[in-house]
Coordinates of C-alpha atoms in Angstrom, one line a residue:
Chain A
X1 CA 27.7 -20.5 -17.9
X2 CA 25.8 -22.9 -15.4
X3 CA 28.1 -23.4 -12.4
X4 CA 28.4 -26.9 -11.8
X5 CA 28.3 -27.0 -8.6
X6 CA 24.7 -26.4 -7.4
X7 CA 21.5 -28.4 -8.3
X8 CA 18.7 -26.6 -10.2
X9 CA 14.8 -26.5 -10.2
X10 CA 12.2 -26.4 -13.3
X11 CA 11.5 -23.2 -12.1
X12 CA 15.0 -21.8 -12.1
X13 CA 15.9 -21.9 -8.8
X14 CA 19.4 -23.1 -7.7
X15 CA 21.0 -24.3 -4.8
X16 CA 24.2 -25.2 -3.2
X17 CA 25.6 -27.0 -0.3
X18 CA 27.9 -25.9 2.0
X19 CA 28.4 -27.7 5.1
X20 CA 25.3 -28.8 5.7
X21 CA 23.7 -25.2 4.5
X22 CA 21.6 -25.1 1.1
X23 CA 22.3 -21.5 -0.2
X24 CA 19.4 -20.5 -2.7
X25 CA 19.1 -18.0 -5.4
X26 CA 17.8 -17.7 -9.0
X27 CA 19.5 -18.7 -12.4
X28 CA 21.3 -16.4 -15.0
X29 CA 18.8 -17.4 -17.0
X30 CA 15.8 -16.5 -15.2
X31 CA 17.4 -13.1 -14.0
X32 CA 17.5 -12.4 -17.6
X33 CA 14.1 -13.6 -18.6
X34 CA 12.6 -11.4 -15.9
X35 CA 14.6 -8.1 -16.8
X36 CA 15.5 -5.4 -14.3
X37 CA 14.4 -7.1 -10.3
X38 CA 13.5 -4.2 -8.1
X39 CA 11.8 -6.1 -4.9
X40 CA 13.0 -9.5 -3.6
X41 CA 10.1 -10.7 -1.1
X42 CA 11.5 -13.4 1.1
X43 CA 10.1 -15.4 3.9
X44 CA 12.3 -13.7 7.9
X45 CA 15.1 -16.1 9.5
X46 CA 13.8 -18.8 11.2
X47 CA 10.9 -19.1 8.7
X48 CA 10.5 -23.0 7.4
X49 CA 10.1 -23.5 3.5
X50 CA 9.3 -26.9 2.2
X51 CA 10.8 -28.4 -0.8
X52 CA 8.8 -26.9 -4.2
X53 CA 6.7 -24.9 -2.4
X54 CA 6.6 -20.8 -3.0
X55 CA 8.8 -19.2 -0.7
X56 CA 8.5 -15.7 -1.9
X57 CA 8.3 -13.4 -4.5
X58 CA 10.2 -11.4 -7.0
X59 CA 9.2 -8.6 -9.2
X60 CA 11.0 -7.1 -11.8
X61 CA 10.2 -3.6 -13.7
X62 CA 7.6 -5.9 -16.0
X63 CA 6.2 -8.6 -13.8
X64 CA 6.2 -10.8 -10.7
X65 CA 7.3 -14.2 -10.2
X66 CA 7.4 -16.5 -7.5
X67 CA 10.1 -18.4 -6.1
X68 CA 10.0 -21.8 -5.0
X69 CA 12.4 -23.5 -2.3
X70 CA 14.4 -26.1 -3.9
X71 CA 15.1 -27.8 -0.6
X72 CA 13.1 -28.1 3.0
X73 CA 14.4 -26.6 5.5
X74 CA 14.8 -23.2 8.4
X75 CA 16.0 -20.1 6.9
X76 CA 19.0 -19.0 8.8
X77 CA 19.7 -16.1 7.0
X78 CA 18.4 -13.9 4.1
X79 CA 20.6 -11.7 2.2
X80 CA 20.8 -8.4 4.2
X81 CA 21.7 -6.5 0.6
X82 CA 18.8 -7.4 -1.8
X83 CA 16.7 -5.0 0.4
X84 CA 18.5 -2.1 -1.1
X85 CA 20.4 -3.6 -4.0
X86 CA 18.0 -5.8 -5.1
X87 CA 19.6 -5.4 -8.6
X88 CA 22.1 -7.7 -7.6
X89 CA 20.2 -10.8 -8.4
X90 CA 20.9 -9.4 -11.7
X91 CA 24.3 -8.0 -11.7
X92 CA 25.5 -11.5 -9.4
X93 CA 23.1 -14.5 -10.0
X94 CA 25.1 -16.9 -8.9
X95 CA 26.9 -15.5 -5.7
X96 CA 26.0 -12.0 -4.4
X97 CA 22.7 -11.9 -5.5
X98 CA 22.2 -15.3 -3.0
X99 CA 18.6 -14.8 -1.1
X100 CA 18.4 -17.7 1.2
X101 CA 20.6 -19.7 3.2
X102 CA 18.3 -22.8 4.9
X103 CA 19.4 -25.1 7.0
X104 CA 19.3 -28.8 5.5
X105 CA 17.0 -31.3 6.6
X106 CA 17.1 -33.8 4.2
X107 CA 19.6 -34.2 1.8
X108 CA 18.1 -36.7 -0.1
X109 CA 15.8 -33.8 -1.4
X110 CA 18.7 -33.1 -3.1
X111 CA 18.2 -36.1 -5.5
X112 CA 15.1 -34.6 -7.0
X113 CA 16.8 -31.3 -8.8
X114 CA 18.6 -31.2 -12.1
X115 CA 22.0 -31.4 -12.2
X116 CA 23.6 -28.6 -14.3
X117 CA 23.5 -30.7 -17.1
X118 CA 19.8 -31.4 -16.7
X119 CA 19.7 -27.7 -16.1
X120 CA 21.3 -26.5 -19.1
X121 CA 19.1 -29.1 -21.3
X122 CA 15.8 -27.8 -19.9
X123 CA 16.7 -24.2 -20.8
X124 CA 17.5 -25.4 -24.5
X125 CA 20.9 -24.4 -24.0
X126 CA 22.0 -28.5 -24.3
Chain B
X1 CA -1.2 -21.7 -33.4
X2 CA 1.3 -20.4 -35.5
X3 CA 1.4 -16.7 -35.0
X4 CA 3.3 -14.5 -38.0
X5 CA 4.3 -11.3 -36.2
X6 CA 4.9 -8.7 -38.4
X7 CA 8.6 -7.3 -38.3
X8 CA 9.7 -3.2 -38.6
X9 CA 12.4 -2.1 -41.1
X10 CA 14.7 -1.6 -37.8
X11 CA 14.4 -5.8 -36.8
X12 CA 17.5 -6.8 -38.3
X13 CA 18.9 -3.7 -36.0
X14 CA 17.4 -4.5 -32.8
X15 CA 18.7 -8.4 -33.5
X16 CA 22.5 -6.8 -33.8
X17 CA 22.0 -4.6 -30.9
X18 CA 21.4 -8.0 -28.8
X19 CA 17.6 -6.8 -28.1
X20 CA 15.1 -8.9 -26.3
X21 CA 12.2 -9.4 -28.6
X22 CA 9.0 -10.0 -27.8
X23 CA 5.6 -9.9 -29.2
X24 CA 3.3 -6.4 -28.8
X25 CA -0.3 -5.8 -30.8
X26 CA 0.8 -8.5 -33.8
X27 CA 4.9 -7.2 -34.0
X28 CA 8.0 -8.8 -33.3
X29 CA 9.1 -5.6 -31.2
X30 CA 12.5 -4.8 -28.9
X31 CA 11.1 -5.2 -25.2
X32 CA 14.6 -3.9 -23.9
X33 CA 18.4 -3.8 -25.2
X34 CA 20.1 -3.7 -21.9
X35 CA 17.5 -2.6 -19.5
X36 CA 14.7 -0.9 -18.6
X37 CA 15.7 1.4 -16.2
X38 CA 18.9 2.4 -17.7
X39 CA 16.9 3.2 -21.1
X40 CA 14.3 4.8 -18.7
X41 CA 16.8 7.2 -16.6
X42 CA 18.8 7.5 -20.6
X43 CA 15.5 9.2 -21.5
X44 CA 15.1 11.5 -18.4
X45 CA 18.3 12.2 -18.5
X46 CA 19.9 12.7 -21.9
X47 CA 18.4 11.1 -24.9
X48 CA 17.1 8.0 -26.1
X49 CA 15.8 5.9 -29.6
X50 CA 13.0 4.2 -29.9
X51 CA 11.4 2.3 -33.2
X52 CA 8.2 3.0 -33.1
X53 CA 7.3 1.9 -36.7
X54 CA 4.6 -0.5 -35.5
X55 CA 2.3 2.8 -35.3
X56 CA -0.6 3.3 -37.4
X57 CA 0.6 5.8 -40.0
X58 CA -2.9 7.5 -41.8
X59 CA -2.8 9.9 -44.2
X60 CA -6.1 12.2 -45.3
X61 CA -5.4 14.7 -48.3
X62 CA -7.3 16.8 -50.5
X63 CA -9.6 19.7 -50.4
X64 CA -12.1 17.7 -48.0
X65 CA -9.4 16.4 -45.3
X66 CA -10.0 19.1 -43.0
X67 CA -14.1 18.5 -43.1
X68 CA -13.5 14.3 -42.8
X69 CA -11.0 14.7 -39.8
X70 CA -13.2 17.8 -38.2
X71 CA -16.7 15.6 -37.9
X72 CA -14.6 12.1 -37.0
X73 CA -12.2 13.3 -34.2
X74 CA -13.4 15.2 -30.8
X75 CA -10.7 17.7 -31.2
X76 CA -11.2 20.9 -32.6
X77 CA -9.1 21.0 -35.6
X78 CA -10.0 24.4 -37.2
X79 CA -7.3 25.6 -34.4
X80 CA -4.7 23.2 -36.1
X81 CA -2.6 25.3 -38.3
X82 CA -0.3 24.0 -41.1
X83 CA 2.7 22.7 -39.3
X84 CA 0.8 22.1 -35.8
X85 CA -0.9 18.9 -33.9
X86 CA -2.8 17.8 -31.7
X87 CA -3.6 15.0 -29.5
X88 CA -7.2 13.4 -30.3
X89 CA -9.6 11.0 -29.8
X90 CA -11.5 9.1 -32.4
X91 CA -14.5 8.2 -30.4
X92 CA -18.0 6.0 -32.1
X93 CA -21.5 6.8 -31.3
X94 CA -22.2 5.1 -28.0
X95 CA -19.2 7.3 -26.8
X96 CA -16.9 4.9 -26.1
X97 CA -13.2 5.2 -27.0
X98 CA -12.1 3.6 -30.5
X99 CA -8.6 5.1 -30.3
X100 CA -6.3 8.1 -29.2
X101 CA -4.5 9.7 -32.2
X102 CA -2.0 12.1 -33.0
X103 CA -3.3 14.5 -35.6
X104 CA -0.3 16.6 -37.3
X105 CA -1.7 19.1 -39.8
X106 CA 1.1 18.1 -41.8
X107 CA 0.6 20.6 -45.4
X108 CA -1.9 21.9 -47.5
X109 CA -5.1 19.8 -47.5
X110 CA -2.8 17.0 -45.8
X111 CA -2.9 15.8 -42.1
X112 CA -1.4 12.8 -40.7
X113 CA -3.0 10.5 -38.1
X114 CA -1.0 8.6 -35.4
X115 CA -3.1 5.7 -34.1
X116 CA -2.4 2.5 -31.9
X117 CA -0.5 -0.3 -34.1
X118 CA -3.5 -2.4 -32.2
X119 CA -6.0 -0.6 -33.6
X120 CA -4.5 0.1 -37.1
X121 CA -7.2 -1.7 -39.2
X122 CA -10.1 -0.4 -37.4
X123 CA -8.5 3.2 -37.5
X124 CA -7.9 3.1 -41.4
X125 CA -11.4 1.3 -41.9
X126 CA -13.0 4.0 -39.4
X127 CA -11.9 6.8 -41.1
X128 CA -12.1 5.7 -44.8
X129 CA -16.0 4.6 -44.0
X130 CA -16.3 8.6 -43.1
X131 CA -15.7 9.8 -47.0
X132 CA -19.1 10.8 -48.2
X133 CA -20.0 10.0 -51.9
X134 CA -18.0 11.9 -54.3
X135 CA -16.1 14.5 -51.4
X136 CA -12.7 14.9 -52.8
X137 CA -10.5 13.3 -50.0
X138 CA -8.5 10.3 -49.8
X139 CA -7.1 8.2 -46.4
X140 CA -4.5 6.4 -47.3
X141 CA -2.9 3.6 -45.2
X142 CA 1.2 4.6 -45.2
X143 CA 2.5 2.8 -42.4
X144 CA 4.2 0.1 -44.5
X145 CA 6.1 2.5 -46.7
X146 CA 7.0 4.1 -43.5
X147 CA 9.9 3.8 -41.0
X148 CA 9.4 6.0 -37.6
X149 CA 11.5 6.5 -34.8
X150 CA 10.7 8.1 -31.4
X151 CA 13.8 10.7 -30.4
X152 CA 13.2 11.9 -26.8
X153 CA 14.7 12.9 -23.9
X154 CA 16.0 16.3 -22.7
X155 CA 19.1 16.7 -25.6
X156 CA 17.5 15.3 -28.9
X157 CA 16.6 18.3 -30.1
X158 CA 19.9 19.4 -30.3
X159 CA 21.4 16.3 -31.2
X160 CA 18.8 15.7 -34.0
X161 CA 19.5 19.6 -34.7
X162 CA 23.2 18.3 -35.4
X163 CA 22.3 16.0 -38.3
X164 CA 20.0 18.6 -39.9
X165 CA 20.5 21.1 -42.4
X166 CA 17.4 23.4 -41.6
X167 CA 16.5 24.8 -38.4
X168 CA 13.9 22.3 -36.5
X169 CA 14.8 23.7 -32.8
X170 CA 12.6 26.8 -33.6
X171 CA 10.0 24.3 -33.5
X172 CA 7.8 24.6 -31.1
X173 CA 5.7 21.8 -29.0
X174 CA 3.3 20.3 -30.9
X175 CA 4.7 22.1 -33.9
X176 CA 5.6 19.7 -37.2
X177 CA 6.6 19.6 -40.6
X178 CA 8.9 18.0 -43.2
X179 CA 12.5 17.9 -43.4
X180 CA 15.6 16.4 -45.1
X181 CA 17.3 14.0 -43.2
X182 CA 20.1 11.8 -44.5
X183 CA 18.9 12.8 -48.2
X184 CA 15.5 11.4 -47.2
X185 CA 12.6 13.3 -47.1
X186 CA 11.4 13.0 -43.5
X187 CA 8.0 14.3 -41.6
X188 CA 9.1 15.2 -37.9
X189 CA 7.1 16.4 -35.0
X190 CA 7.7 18.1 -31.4
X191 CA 6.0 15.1 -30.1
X192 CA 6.6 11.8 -28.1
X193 CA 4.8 9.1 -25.8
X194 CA 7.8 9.3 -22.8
X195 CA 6.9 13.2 -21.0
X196 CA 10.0 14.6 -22.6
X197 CA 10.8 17.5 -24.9
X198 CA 11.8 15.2 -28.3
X199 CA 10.8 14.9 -32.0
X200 CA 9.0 11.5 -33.7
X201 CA 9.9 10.9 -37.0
X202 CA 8.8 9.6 -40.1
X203 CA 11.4 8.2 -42.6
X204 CA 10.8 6.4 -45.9
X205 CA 11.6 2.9 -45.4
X206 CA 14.9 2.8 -47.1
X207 CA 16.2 5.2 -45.1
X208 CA 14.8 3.8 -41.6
X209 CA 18.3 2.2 -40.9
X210 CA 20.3 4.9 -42.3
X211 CA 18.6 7.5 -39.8
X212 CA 18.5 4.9 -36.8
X213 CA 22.1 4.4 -36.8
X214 CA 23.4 8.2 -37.6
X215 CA 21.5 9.1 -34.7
X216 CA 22.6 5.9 -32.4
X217 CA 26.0 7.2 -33.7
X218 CA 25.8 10.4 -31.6
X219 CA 26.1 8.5 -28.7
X220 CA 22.2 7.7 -27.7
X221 CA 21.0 4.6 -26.6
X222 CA 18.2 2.1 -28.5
X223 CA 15.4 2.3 -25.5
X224 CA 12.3 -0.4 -25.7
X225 CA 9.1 -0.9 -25.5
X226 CA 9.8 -1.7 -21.6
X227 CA 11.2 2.2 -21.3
X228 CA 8.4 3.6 -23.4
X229 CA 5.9 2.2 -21.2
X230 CA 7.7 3.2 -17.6
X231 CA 8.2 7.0 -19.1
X232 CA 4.6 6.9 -20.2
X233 CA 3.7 6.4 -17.1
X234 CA 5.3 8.7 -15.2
X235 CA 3.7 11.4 -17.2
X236 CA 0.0 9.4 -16.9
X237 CA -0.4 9.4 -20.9
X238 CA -2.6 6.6 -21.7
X239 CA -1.9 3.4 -22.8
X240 CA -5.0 2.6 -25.2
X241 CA -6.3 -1.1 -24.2
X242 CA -5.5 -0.5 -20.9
X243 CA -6.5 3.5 -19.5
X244 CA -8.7 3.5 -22.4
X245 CA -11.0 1.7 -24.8
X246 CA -14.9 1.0 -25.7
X247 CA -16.0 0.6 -22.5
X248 CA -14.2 4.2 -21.3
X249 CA -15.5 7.8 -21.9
X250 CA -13.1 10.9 -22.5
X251 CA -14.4 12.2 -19.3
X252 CA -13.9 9.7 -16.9
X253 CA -10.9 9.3 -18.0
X254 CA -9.9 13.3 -17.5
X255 CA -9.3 13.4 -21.2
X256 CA -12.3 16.2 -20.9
X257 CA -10.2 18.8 -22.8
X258 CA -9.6 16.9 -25.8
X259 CA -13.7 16.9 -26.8
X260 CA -14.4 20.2 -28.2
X261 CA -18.1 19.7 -27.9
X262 CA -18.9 23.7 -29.4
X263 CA -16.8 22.6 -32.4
X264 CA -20.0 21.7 -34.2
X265 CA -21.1 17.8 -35.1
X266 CA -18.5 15.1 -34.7
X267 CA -19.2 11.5 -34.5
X268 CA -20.6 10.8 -30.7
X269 CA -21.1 14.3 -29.9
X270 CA -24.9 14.0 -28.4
X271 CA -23.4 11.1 -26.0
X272 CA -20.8 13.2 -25.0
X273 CA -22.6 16.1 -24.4
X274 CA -24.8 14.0 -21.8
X275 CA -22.1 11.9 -20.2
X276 CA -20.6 15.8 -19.7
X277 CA -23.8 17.3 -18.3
X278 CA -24.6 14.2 -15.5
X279 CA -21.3 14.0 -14.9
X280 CA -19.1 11.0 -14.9
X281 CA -19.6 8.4 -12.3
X282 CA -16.0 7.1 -12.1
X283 CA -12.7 8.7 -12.7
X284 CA -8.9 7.5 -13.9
X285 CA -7.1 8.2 -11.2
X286 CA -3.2 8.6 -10.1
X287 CA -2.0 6.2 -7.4
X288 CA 1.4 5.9 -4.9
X289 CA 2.0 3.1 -3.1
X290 CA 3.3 3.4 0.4
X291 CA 5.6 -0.1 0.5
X292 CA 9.0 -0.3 -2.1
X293 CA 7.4 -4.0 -2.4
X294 CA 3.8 -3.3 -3.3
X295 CA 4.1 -3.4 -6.9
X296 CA 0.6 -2.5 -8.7
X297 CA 0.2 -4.3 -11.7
X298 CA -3.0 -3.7 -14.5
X299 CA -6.1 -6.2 -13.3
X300 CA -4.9 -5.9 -9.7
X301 CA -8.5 -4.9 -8.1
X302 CA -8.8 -1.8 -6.1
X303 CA -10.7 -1.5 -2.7
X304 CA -11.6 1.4 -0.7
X305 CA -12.9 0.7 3.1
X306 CA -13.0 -2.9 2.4
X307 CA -14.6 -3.0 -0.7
X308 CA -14.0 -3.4 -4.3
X309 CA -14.0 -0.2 -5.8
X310 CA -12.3 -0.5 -9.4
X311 CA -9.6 -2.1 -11.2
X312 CA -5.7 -1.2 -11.8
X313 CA -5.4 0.0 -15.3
X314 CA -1.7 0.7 -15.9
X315 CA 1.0 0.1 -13.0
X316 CA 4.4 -0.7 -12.0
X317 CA 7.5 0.8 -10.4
X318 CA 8.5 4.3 -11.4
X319 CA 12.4 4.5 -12.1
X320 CA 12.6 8.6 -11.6
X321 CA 10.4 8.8 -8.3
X322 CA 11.6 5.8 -7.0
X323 CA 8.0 4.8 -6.2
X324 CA 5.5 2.3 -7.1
X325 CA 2.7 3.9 -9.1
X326 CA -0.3 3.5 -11.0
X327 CA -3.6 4.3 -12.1
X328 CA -7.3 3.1 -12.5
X329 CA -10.8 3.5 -12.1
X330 CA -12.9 4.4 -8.8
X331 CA -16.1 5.9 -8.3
X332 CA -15.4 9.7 -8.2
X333 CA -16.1 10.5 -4.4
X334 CA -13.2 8.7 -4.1
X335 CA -11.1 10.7 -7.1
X336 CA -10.2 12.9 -4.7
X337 CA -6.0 13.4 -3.6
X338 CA -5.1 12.5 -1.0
X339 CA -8.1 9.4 -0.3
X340 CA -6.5 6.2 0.8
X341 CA -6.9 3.0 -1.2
X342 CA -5.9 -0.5 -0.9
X343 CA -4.8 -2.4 -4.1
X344 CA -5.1 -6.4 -4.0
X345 CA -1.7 -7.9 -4.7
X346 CA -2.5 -11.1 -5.2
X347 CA -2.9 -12.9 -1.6
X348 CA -2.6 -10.1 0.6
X349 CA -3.5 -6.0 0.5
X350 CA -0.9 -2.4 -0.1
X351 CA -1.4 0.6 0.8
X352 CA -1.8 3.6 -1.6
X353 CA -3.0 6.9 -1.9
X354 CA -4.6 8.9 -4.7
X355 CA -1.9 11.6 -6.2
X356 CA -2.2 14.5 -8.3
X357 CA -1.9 13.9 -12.2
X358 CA 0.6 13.5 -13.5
X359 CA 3.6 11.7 -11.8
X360 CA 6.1 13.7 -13.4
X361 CA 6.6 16.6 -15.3
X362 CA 9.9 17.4 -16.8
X363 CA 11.9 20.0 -16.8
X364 CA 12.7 19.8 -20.5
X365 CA 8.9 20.6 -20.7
X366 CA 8.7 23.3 -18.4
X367 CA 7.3 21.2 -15.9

């Protein structure tokens, strides 16, 4: 299930729009890929991430990824759970296991992500 | 590059059980069913079931099996009784590392040898190019006709007791032998790669799914290769390709008490002996970090006092300490508890400290 919803980067990344907020977070898909997450390293409030760039990193018992920022923008808030449940971007993907919520600056940005369609395609699950 | 990985009598199994598959040393293998630290804690806690059927599965009979195994291996094996094992290294002139093994005195002019499903080839070819002219022993490559399965955790003995007619809890660590399972002649042994009390077991291959899913049937969970390698870990048993290999010694890597040097001559002996008597220069050593989000991974580069000192080996988080751990290299003024190190995650530095060896011992092994 891709929520429809939200836009979606190459690198599995999602985003969704709320009032002018982008709220950010990671795909089913790559929560499963990476297996159990037990860190979430992500930039403090008030910290600006640029659109594609790496904004933090996440490692699972295997390996660590980075994460890139699907939108520009200042980070208002990151999730106050993930510090100690950081199991929740694998038990929620698409809502409590949320990471960032960045304040938009252009929502043209927007243009450049894959709709879920797009999403679903790249994934091979079209 | 088409790759053919090689598939175990359980892959149909692991498919059904909704594994993750993924490829490890030429096999199609289960990286995790529903996750690694569940498996992991299953393990520590109760019981858990691995395939392990990728292993190299060596067999050396006849009257001469004692004397080809005695001058190839470091270990001692005239201490080896019928129905004991030990842990061994089959090590090449220079010194260097080839493989660690299991050796299980199995019967009467029989042993079998447990090596790295890596290093299966060179294993079989090793020990086969050890038969002098005309000595009446034979090594026989079984690991095709074999199944095996890895039962550990603190209640498989008694759960594996359950589906057995004979008595295998008086069975003692280390201690082996065969048994009838299922109607199958089986070869089991008080051993595992996880720092639990457990058995491994060798099955015939027609009976490999028969005995997976009995035993899944007592209520045990299929663990992974993902599990096999945090439990490992925790009880700093090496991981062959990454603690050890050619370019490693038994003694730097503290696997001092598995060369018997007085045994009398084994292949790399006179290296040894030397590389014992100056001393090793480096050491594998056990390492905590200090941050929940310094994660150690193998490559990672060690520095001590702003300098490189060594390389991560084997690392990752630990799922019963709650810690990140790991292990590696560094010059042995520095193999010393307590010494403070600094591991190179990628663009930035995290604390650690060197910790006593191992991790974690378990209770089901007295520890």
């Amino acid at each position: 299930m891709i929520p429809e919803d939200r836009k979606y980067t190459r690198e599995h990344e999602w985003v969704k729009v709320e009032n002018g907020v982008a709220v950010v977070g990671i795909t089913d898909y790559a929560q499963r890929e990476l297996g159990d997450v037990v860190f979430v390293n992500l930039p403090a409030a008030g910290t600006r991430v640029k659109q594609f760039e790496r904004f933090g990193e996440i490692e699972s018992v295997k390996a660590v990824s980075d994460l890139y920022a699907p939108v520009s923008g200042e980070v208002i808030e990151v999730n106050p759970r993930l510090g100690s449940e950081p199991e929740l971007v694998n038990r929620s993907p698409y809502e409590e296991g949320w990471m960032l919520r960045v304040r938009l600056e252009d929502p043209a940005e927007l243009d450049n992500l894959l709709t879920a369609e797009e999403y679903r395609q790249h994934i091979g699950e079209g | 590059m088409a790759v053919s990985l090689k598939r175990t009598p359980l892959y149909q199994e692991h498919l059904s059980l909704g594994a993750r598959m993924v490829p490890f040393a030429g096999w199609e293998m289960p990286l995790q069913y529903t996750g690694i630290i569940e498996e992991h804690h299953a393990v520590r806690r109760e019981a858990g079931l691995f395939d392990i059927s990728h292993m190299a599965r060596i067999f050396v009979t006849g009257p001469a099996a004692f004397d080809l195994l005695q001058r190839t291996v470091t270990r001692d094996l005239s201490r080896v009784e019928i129905g004991q094992s030990a842990y061994a290294l089959a090590c090449n002139e220079e010194g260097g590392i080839l493989d660690d093994l299991y050796v299980y005195h199995s019967g009467p002019e029989e042993y079998v040898v447990i090596g790295n499903a890596a290093n299966r080839d060179r294993d079989f070819g090793w020990l086969a190019a050890q038969k002098r002219a005309g000595e009446p022993v034979e090594v026989i490559d079984r690991s095709d006709e074999l199944g095996m399965v890895a039962f550990q955790g603190p209640k498989a003995p008694a759960l594996l007791q359950s589906i057995v007619e004979t008595d295998i809890l008086s069975i003692p660590r280390h201690g082996c032998g065969y048994v009838d399972i299922l109607g199958y002649r089986c070869f089991i042994g008080r051993t595992g790669y996880t720092g639990e009390d457990g058995f491994e077991v060798l099955v015939p291959v027609e009976g490999a799914v028969a005995l997976w899913r009995r035993i899944l049937n007592l209520d045990v969970r299929p663990c992974g290769l993902g599990a096999r390698d945090t439990l490992r870990l925790e009880a700093a048993l090496m991981l062959y390709g990454n603690d050890i290999d050619l370019t490693t010694n038994p003694y730097e890597a503290g696997l001092g008490w598995v060369v018997n040097l007085d045994k009398g001559p084994f292949i790399g002996r006179d290296v040894l002996a030397a590389i014992k008597a100056r001393g090793a220069s480096r050491r594998l050593v056990c390492f905590e970090m200090f941050e929940r989000g310094d994660i150690a991974r193998p490559g990672y580069p060690i520095y001590h006092d702003g300098r490189e000192v060594g390389r991560v080996t084997s690392g990752g988080p630990s799922p019963t300490l709650g810690k990140n751990i790991g292990m590696g290299y560094v010059p042995v003024d520095l193999a010393v508890v307590g010494t403070r190190l600094d591991i190179k995650i990628r663009d930035r530095f995290g604390p650690a400290q060197v910790v006593r060896r191992p991790f974690y011992r378990s209770p089901s092994l007295g520890g």
